[in-house]
XYZ file of C-alpha atoms in Angstrom:
610
model
C 8.670 23.712 -22.721
C 8.489 24.785 -19.063
C 5.583 23.836 -16.856
C 2.525 26.051 -16.678
C 2.256 28.287 -13.594
C -0.152 27.134 -10.916
C -2.996 29.597 -11.713
C -2.883 28.569 -15.395
C -3.681 24.900 -14.785
C -7.077 23.907 -16.164
C -9.572 21.660 -14.394
C -7.411 21.310 -11.268
C -9.179 23.775 -8.993
C -9.590 21.272 -6.141
C -5.908 20.321 -6.413
C -4.948 24.004 -6.261
C -7.030 24.397 -3.107
C -5.249 21.403 -1.609
C -1.838 22.969 -2.323
C -2.936 26.205 -0.672
C -3.955 24.263 2.455
C -0.607 22.476 2.472
C 1.296 25.749 2.052
C -0.547 27.287 5.005
C -0.546 24.266 7.355
C 2.684 22.205 7.207
C 1.289 19.774 9.811
C -0.686 18.220 6.958
C 2.714 16.823 5.942
C 2.001 16.263 2.273
C -0.326 15.249 -0.513
C -0.648 12.228 -2.802
C -2.171 12.898 -6.213
C -3.505 10.036 -8.307
C -4.177 10.763 -11.963
C -3.529 9.227 -15.376
C -0.430 10.138 -17.356
C -0.405 13.677 -18.729
C -2.953 15.050 -16.242
C -0.612 17.726 -14.854
C 0.725 16.038 -11.712
C 4.281 17.339 -12.106
C 2.959 20.824 -12.954
C 1.124 20.833 -9.615
C 4.323 19.957 -7.754
C 6.314 22.717 -9.457
C 3.414 25.084 -8.937
C 3.716 24.421 -5.208
C 7.399 25.419 -5.417
C 6.475 28.697 -7.135
C 3.798 29.292 -4.513
C 6.280 29.053 -1.631
C 8.957 31.168 -3.323
C 8.718 34.913 -2.832
C 10.925 37.518 -4.475
C 14.559 36.418 -4.497
C 13.941 33.886 -1.757
C 13.511 30.308 -2.953
C 12.814 27.048 -1.189
C 14.526 23.706 -1.809
C 12.794 21.525 -4.387
C 14.233 18.010 -4.460
C 12.889 15.526 -6.977
C 13.221 11.882 -5.994
C 14.035 9.812 -9.106
C 12.470 6.414 -9.555
C 15.865 4.685 -9.540
C 17.130 6.308 -6.348
C 19.096 4.031 -4.042
C 19.508 4.086 -0.287
C 22.656 6.198 -0.458
C 20.934 8.800 -2.622
C 18.031 8.996 -0.188
C 19.837 8.953 3.162
C 23.293 10.136 2.134
C 26.611 8.422 2.498
C 30.338 8.837 2.405
C 31.689 11.686 0.262
C 34.811 10.012 -1.089
C 36.437 13.099 -2.625
C 35.955 15.204 0.506
C 37.123 12.295 2.661
C 40.335 11.917 0.687
C 41.039 15.646 0.904
C 40.303 15.892 4.617
C 41.812 12.571 5.684
C 38.694 11.780 7.711
C 35.187 10.558 6.960
C 32.974 13.279 5.501
C 29.249 12.668 5.053
C 27.273 13.601 1.948
C 23.677 14.732 2.445
C 20.932 12.679 0.831
C 17.658 13.758 -0.731
C 15.774 13.766 2.596
C 18.222 16.163 4.245
C 18.525 18.395 1.166
C 14.740 18.860 1.070
C 14.611 20.370 4.572
C 12.605 23.567 4.576
C 11.183 22.881 1.134
C 9.493 20.263 -1.010
C 10.314 16.634 -1.720
C 8.586 15.446 -4.886
C 8.335 11.827 -6.022
C 6.623 10.950 -9.277
C 5.449 7.338 -9.670
C 5.667 6.975 -5.910
C 3.754 3.698 -6.175
C 6.736 2.126 -7.979
C 9.333 2.984 -5.333
C 10.664 -0.103 -3.497
C 10.143 -0.696 0.202
C 13.837 0.023 0.872
C 13.115 3.645 -0.139
C 9.572 3.983 1.208
C 10.474 2.849 4.742
C 13.118 5.571 5.419
C 10.807 8.116 3.793
C 7.986 7.193 6.181
C 10.382 7.433 9.137
C 11.513 10.906 8.047
C 7.909 12.120 7.666
C 7.092 10.804 11.162
C 10.146 12.106 13.015
C 11.262 15.108 10.940
C 14.830 13.853 10.858
C 17.028 11.382 9.039
C 19.609 9.157 10.656
C 22.545 7.825 8.691
C 24.272 4.741 10.106
C 26.518 3.251 7.425
C 30.146 3.014 6.290
C 31.362 4.028 9.733
C 29.230 7.186 9.753
C 26.685 8.172 12.389
C 24.928 11.384 11.365
C 21.579 12.843 12.391
C 20.153 15.622 10.202
C 16.828 17.499 10.129
C 14.378 16.402 7.412
C 11.348 18.666 7.715
C 9.770 19.016 4.314
C 6.463 18.948 2.500
C 6.060 15.741 0.538
C 4.221 15.612 -2.786
C 3.755 12.200 -4.363
C 2.018 11.425 -7.635
C 1.051 8.151 -9.253
C -1.030 6.638 -12.001
C -3.766 4.441 -10.444
C -3.611 2.157 -13.498
C -0.043 1.180 -12.478
C -0.929 0.287 -8.912
C -1.318 2.155 -5.644
C 1.274 3.519 -3.207
C 1.985 1.867 0.124
C -0.892 2.274 2.533
C 1.509 3.207 5.344
C 2.765 6.162 3.298
C -0.725 7.369 2.334
C -1.828 7.145 5.950
C 0.829 9.691 6.948
C -0.097 12.276 4.313
C -2.889 14.632 5.257
C -4.318 15.273 1.788
C -5.254 12.655 -0.796
C -6.634 13.494 -4.199
C -7.719 11.367 -7.150
C -8.095 13.524 -10.263
C -10.796 12.747 -12.827
C -9.801 10.432 -15.638
C -11.105 12.622 -18.448
C -12.026 16.243 -19.138
C -14.739 17.600 -21.343
C -13.933 18.876 -24.805
C -13.925 22.523 -23.804
C -11.439 21.957 -20.970
C -9.138 19.886 -23.202
C -9.144 22.667 -25.799
C -8.245 25.228 -23.140
C -5.331 23.049 -21.957
C -3.906 22.937 -25.480
C -4.377 26.688 -25.929
C -2.572 27.537 -22.720
C 0.301 25.193 -23.472
C 0.737 26.738 -26.914
C 0.700 30.168 -25.344
C 3.297 29.026 -22.837
C 5.584 28.027 -25.705
C 5.648 31.632 -26.974
C 5.914 33.077 -23.446
C 2.658 35.001 -23.945
C 0.794 33.216 -21.167
C 3.285 33.159 -18.309
C 3.273 36.923 -17.800
C -0.521 36.999 -17.686
C -0.516 34.914 -14.507
C 2.391 36.576 -12.719
C 0.117 38.999 -10.875
C -2.292 36.202 -9.913
C 0.567 34.093 -8.588
C 1.802 37.053 -6.522
C -1.689 37.407 -5.054
C -1.693 33.735 -4.062
C 1.701 34.149 -2.395
C 0.404 37.099 -0.429
C -2.707 35.130 0.533
C -0.573 32.257 1.824
C 1.496 34.636 3.940
C -1.599 36.306 5.383
C -3.242 32.931 6.059
C -0.169 31.726 7.944
C -0.438 34.756 10.212
C -4.180 34.190 10.643
C -3.965 30.446 11.392
C -3.091 30.703 15.134
C -6.271 32.761 15.686
C -8.609 30.233 13.989
C -10.940 28.344 16.333
C -13.007 25.225 15.692
C -15.958 24.177 17.879
C -16.253 20.816 19.571
C -19.461 20.184 17.617
C -17.601 20.707 14.338
C -14.882 18.287 15.394
C -17.554 15.734 16.267
C -19.126 16.291 12.859
C -15.836 15.495 11.094
C -15.307 12.409 13.244
C -18.858 11.223 12.528
C -18.297 11.590 8.784
C -15.075 9.599 8.998
C -16.835 6.824 10.899
C -19.706 6.660 8.407
C -17.253 6.373 5.510
C -15.362 3.555 7.221
C -12.102 5.518 7.607
C -9.604 3.499 9.632
C -7.335 4.983 12.283
C -7.354 8.417 13.882
C -4.782 10.290 11.809
C -7.489 11.258 9.308
C -9.560 12.907 12.050
C -6.640 15.107 13.068
C -5.727 15.912 9.468
C -9.350 16.896 8.779
C -9.288 19.368 11.681
C -5.986 20.834 10.425
C -7.411 21.183 6.908
C -10.617 22.851 8.095
C -8.675 25.394 10.164
C -6.313 26.091 7.256
C -9.298 26.639 4.959
C -10.708 29.171 7.410
C -7.336 30.920 7.578
C -7.220 31.184 3.785
C -10.631 32.846 3.993
C -9.068 35.210 6.588
C -11.642 34.133 9.176
C -11.077 33.402 12.844
C -13.716 30.666 13.045
C -14.316 27.515 11.001
C -17.398 27.629 8.799
C -19.423 24.863 7.141
C -17.659 25.331 3.794
C -14.315 24.723 5.511
C -15.602 21.439 6.912
C -16.818 20.383 3.474
C -13.415 21.077 1.906
C -11.700 19.052 4.648
C -14.094 16.168 4.022
C -13.402 16.227 0.274
C -9.611 16.220 0.639
C -9.069 14.135 3.782
C -12.015 11.871 4.575
C -13.643 10.905 1.270
C -10.403 9.646 -0.371
C -9.936 7.336 2.629
C -13.464 5.909 2.419
C -13.759 2.140 2.484
C -17.518 2.000 2.101
C -20.409 4.094 0.930
C -22.044 5.918 3.844
C -25.675 5.008 4.507
C -28.259 7.557 3.313
C -30.047 9.671 5.904
C -32.900 7.814 7.532
C -36.353 9.029 6.390
C -38.710 10.312 9.060
C -40.582 7.483 10.702
C -44.334 7.137 10.515
C -44.525 7.096 14.299
C -43.576 10.750 14.629
C -46.366 12.935 16.036
C -48.222 15.066 13.502
C -47.372 18.756 13.266
C -49.302 21.023 15.632
C -52.462 22.580 14.210
C -52.351 26.189 13.055
C -53.093 28.722 15.754
C -56.697 29.898 16.056
C -57.855 33.447 15.589
C -58.203 33.775 19.320
C -54.587 32.927 19.774
C -53.584 35.402 17.091
C -55.506 38.146 18.830
C -53.820 37.501 22.137
C -50.410 38.365 20.879
C -49.420 40.788 18.181
C -45.688 40.164 18.698
C -43.784 39.153 15.556
C -42.528 35.559 15.368
C -39.063 34.986 16.712
C -36.333 34.293 14.145
C -34.906 30.790 14.150
C -31.903 30.264 16.352
C -28.439 29.404 15.094
C -28.962 25.798 16.142
C -32.034 25.550 13.945
C -30.114 26.974 10.958
C -27.227 24.517 11.314
C -27.186 21.929 8.544
C -27.374 18.421 10.026
C -24.232 16.346 9.472
C -26.258 13.669 7.693
C -27.405 16.125 5.025
C -23.914 17.479 4.451
C -22.517 13.962 4.218
C -25.189 12.797 1.799
C -24.386 15.721 -0.492
C -20.649 15.101 -0.358
C -21.038 11.328 -0.702
C -22.343 11.888 -4.217
C -18.741 12.627 -5.171
C -17.682 9.093 -4.280
C -17.226 6.949 -7.401
C -19.636 4.109 -7.978
C -16.663 1.732 -7.939
C -14.951 2.348 -4.624
C -11.950 0.388 -5.896
C -10.798 3.671 -7.476
C -10.094 4.984 -3.982
C -6.675 4.018 -2.609
C -7.673 2.842 0.860
C -10.590 0.759 -0.409
C -8.393 -1.026 -2.946
C -5.633 -1.625 -0.444
C -8.077 -3.008 2.104
C -9.166 -5.626 -0.397
C -5.666 -7.073 -0.463
C -2.233 -6.411 -1.838
C -1.581 -6.696 -5.530
C 2.108 -7.390 -5.269
C 4.155 -10.303 -4.040
C 3.564 -12.223 -0.796
C 6.784 -10.731 0.599
C 10.508 -10.908 0.051
C 13.255 -13.306 1.075
C 16.992 -12.900 1.320
C 19.158 -14.999 -0.927
C 21.945 -15.016 -3.502
C 19.827 -13.710 -6.312
C 17.265 -11.013 -6.890
C 17.591 -7.268 -6.322
C 20.758 -5.892 -4.732
C 19.592 -3.953 -1.669
C 22.800 -3.189 0.242
C 26.399 -4.230 0.857
C 27.639 -5.306 4.266
C 30.959 -6.462 5.755
C 31.342 -10.183 5.339
C 33.244 -13.167 4.068
C 33.492 -13.164 0.238
C 33.298 -16.966 0.328
C 29.698 -16.624 1.496
C 28.540 -14.067 -1.004
C 29.420 -11.964 -4.009
C 31.934 -9.244 -3.307
C 30.897 -5.665 -4.047
C 34.005 -4.112 -5.570
C 32.853 -0.494 -5.511
C 31.651 -0.676 -1.895
C 34.917 -2.331 -0.873
C 36.970 0.417 -2.520
C 34.838 3.105 -0.890
C 35.402 1.525 2.519
C 39.181 1.349 1.972
C 39.659 4.753 0.305
C 39.775 6.983 3.427
C 42.601 4.934 4.963
C 44.969 4.751 1.965
C 47.284 7.633 3.010
C 47.594 6.245 6.534
C 48.254 2.694 5.321
C 50.883 3.839 2.832
C 52.620 5.781 5.564
C 52.556 2.740 7.869
C 53.791 0.336 5.173
C 57.485 -0.470 5.376
C 57.848 -1.151 1.677
C 57.062 1.517 -0.852
C 53.800 0.520 -2.475
C 53.000 1.417 -6.033
C 50.915 4.619 -6.257
C 48.186 2.846 -8.189
C 47.939 -0.048 -5.784
C 45.053 -0.123 -3.292
C 45.921 -1.463 0.139
C 43.034 -3.621 1.365
C 42.329 -5.306 4.651
C 39.758 -7.937 5.572
C 37.502 -5.443 7.309
C 37.230 -3.472 4.054
C 35.540 -6.321 2.208
C 31.864 -5.823 1.427
C 29.535 -8.490 0.098
C 26.221 -7.928 -1.638
C 22.906 -8.627 -0.015
C 20.057 -9.599 -2.319
C 16.356 -9.768 -1.770
C 13.979 -11.493 -4.125
C 10.217 -11.508 -4.304
C 8.706 -14.641 -2.848
C 5.180 -15.817 -3.381
C 3.299 -18.719 -1.884
C 2.873 -22.292 -3.069
C -0.711 -23.526 -3.272
C -0.540 -27.314 -3.248
C -3.800 -29.094 -4.007
C -3.915 -32.708 -2.850
C -6.987 -34.360 -4.358
C -8.500 -37.633 -3.238
C -8.869 -39.443 -6.581
C -10.521 -42.514 -5.080
C -14.166 -43.419 -4.645
C -17.330 -42.328 -6.365
C -16.766 -38.617 -5.688
C -13.353 -38.554 -7.394
C -14.515 -36.928 -10.632
C -16.392 -34.236 -8.725
C -13.352 -33.435 -6.575
C -11.137 -33.296 -9.659
C -13.434 -30.754 -11.264
C -13.283 -28.653 -8.109
C -9.484 -28.828 -8.014
C -9.182 -27.979 -11.695
C -11.340 -24.875 -11.270
C -9.358 -23.754 -8.211
C -6.020 -24.244 -9.982
C -7.146 -22.249 -12.987
C -8.518 -19.457 -10.762
C -5.218 -19.152 -8.888
C -3.070 -19.314 -12.012
C -4.841 -16.281 -13.418
C -3.268 -14.175 -10.669
C -0.147 -16.236 -10.024
C 2.189 -13.962 -11.961
C 1.045 -10.828 -10.135
C 1.519 -12.381 -6.693
C 4.645 -14.439 -7.584
C 2.704 -17.541 -6.522
C 3.085 -21.137 -7.660
C 0.344 -23.742 -7.968
C 0.806 -27.514 -7.805
C -1.587 -30.464 -7.984
C -1.155 -33.803 -6.264
C -3.563 -36.721 -6.780
C -3.562 -39.752 -4.494
C -5.259 -43.087 -5.130
C -4.404 -46.771 -5.011
C -1.105 -47.245 -3.170
C 0.660 -43.909 -3.700
C 0.424 -40.216 -4.586
C 1.342 -38.710 -7.940
C 2.440 -35.121 -8.605
C 0.414 -34.244 -11.695
C 1.403 -30.561 -11.835
C 4.750 -29.470 -10.345
C 4.875 -25.935 -8.864
C 4.178 -23.692 -11.833
C 2.760 -20.389 -13.033
C 1.960 -21.671 -16.518
C -1.701 -21.858 -17.457
C -0.886 -23.923 -20.548
C 1.151 -26.462 -18.572
C -1.687 -26.797 -16.073
C -4.213 -27.338 -18.839
C -2.196 -30.196 -20.328
C -1.578 -31.777 -16.916
C -5.234 -31.617 -15.914
C -6.758 -32.905 -19.131
C -6.499 -36.558 -18.058
C -6.979 -37.138 -14.352
C -6.807 -40.760 -13.138
C -9.413 -41.873 -10.620
C -10.376 -44.984 -8.660
C -8.720 -47.227 -6.076
C -7.933 -46.872 -2.375
C -7.218 -43.723 -0.343
C -3.505 -43.433 0.618
C -3.702 -40.244 2.686
C -0.407 -40.874 4.462
C 1.448 -41.121 1.137
C -0.167 -37.850 0.038
C 0.998 -36.032 3.173
C 4.563 -37.297 2.770
C 4.561 -36.177 -0.861
C 3.256 -32.764 0.213
C 6.124 -32.375 2.705
C 8.634 -33.215 -0.026
C 7.120 -30.697 -2.471
C 7.116 -27.996 0.213
C 10.771 -28.637 1.063
C 11.754 -28.386 -2.586
C 9.812 -25.118 -2.897
C 11.540 -23.724 0.181
C 14.914 -24.484 -1.379
C 13.831 -22.340 -4.351
C 12.888 -19.408 -2.116
C 9.137 -20.056 -1.680
C 8.830 -19.994 2.072
C 5.055 -20.331 2.440
C 3.063 -23.419 1.442
C -0.686 -23.866 1.724
C -1.884 -27.450 1.411
C -5.507 -27.794 0.306
C -6.787 -31.334 0.860
C -9.956 -32.250 -1.038
C -11.053 -35.496 0.582
C -13.664 -37.179 2.699
C -10.911 -38.128 5.170
C -11.530 -41.892 4.924
C -8.002 -43.232 4.644
C -7.848 -46.985 4.039
C -4.308 -47.450 2.715
C -1.307 -46.923 4.969
C 2.376 -46.736 4.222
C 2.542 -50.368 5.221
C 0.305 -53.006 3.702
C -3.178 -53.182 5.196
C -5.492 -50.811 6.974
C -4.219 -51.296 10.499
C -2.395 -48.380 12.063
C -3.565 -45.848 9.430
C -4.846 -43.423 12.069
C -1.577 -43.576 14.016
C 0.395 -42.952 10.806
C -1.737 -39.920 9.966
C -1.250 -38.422 13.428
C 2.514 -38.912 13.252
C 2.802 -37.486 9.745
C 0.432 -34.671 10.727
C 2.942 -33.519 13.336
C 5.622 -33.552 10.631
C 3.407 -31.414 8.390
C 2.990 -28.854 11.176
C 6.733 -28.899 11.917
C 7.429 -28.201 8.237
C 5.449 -24.952 8.493
C 2.758 -26.058 6.047
C -0.627 -24.409 6.455
C -3.450 -26.842 5.786
C -7.068 -26.552 4.706
C -9.159 -29.718 4.694
C -12.134 -29.384 2.347
C -14.663 -32.042 3.301
C -16.437 -33.310 0.170
C -18.444 -36.035 1.875
C -22.217 -35.816 2.178
C -23.377 -35.046 5.686
C -25.477 -38.200 6.104
C -22.487 -40.361 5.128
C -19.794 -38.566 7.107
C -18.551 -39.774 10.443
C -16.248 -36.802 11.054
C -13.103 -38.270 9.469
C -12.175 -35.071 7.639
C -12.639 -32.967 10.775
C -10.313 -35.294 12.713
C -7.762 -35.046 9.926
C -7.850 -31.249 10.131
C -7.213 -31.439 13.884
C -4.206 -33.732 13.378
C -2.805 -31.300 10.814
C -3.547 -28.236 12.985
C -5.386 -26.891 9.967
C -8.702 -25.402 8.997
C -11.756 -27.559 8.359
C -14.267 -26.471 5.713
C -17.377 -28.382 4.687
C -17.965 -27.674 0.977
C -19.452 -30.691 -0.791
C -20.633 -28.611 -3.760
C -18.058 -25.816 -3.832
C -16.950 -24.122 -7.013
C -13.275 -23.856 -7.883
C -13.277 -20.087 -7.264
C -14.540 -20.622 -3.709
C -11.748 -23.029 -2.905
C -9.157 -20.696 -4.443
C -10.482 -17.820 -2.328
C -10.114 -19.949 0.816
C -6.473 -20.650 -0.006
C -5.666 -17.008 -0.716
C -7.391 -15.889 2.477
C -5.283 -18.351 4.464
C -2.087 -16.768 3.074
C -3.128 -13.189 3.751
C -4.135 -13.682 7.390
């Protein structure tokens, strides 16, 4: 069953208006549509293609598959053409093939960074540069980008959304009448009885787009209207200045669609709905009520005054009829959802929901193949053959001996090895002072923090470990893990009592961090729950403990470990030992004698994301 034509889509009137704006004003660059599965996202993209096509003239429509690789996006070496021509021949990628048309990516939020980064560069520059396999090609890449995603599966990269002029989050559910109409139109589409009914309407929209493009250069927008859009963006907490420019473009395009030469209030409202509100990071404040200090209204004129002038009252000026920006904003702000987390920029501002980054290694996802020594990596057979293929006729001609036709002549510079990149989280290492009267309280705090972090450890690719120190040494109770069950068993019985061997705890923390680094976890946050009163050194006795801590503290800093010292001592008993310890470790000092586990976990996560 083919997709419904654009005028036949039900409940997507605002999305259709957004596509008209994008068809008229290409400087808006593109649109991102967030909606649950089956809401008609792909039908909107194909409707945009039909909108731009006229008569026998069509525009390129390139669909970016979810499994596209770098070669499919940027292009690469055309092996067959290279073998025929005897020289390197480039093959155009999806970005170049979409020039002059539409590039559509469904599930754009699931595309890897290796694909998103070149896409962002092409949207910014309008060109694509190919530098690989001995090729150096520069091609135009001027297209309209349409991306769709399901918000339940995560959000697209903020950097990509920031470069698209129009953002739209479709409603999650329709009423019963609208759902019935969707089914009816799809059934009619199956028998080809509906498509013809909307042919004339689609032709009218095409003609409107053409007329609006001709009208757009004559559209003017006042400085006061620009200031009104900027004020709305500021009140909604929109970051950056791209949104302000996109809002002006959208308002002018809306006026052009109305075949007007000046921007009206309704054009500003449409620009706010499609550009500013989806980028909101906070609810705008309501308009301030009139203060009680305002002077009372003037008294009605007396009869004497009425007799002195029989002239009719003057009509209000245009300035008096203008709707204040605060009133317009308060009306539009009602469209914001109660939970701002539904909006992409608000959710992204709260923090990423993916991994803490990526690291190169010998395992993970294969991102590219580069020239190299096969003894230092895994050889990529297909990439090696592609690199050697263009030179086979020349090498056979240069060879003295007659080589077998099926034999491939390789050289060392043909060899390609695979580069991998794996997701790397952070290690949260809790070192708990299990000595003294506050030991049980600190253990409860650590247990709550560990459990809070483990609930999100899988999403962020993080590991959590727990180290307890008392008596003469430190003991690793929970090795780096993501298992909630393993943590529960390890934390059921927590030993307490004895001296405070802080130096032994810091040495153990360095060892755990080094082991984690060898496994690809490059970032370690050490959370020390202690009062800072160390009384057991690495050597017998209490003498020289402070010097040991300063020396080991420098080693902790050199190991790249970020430290948070949570002071659990009561203020009237503290002599600043924990604060000094934080200075020696070049870490952060926090005084939380009665903190909950969730508070401590939030501190650790905030330290990673700075």
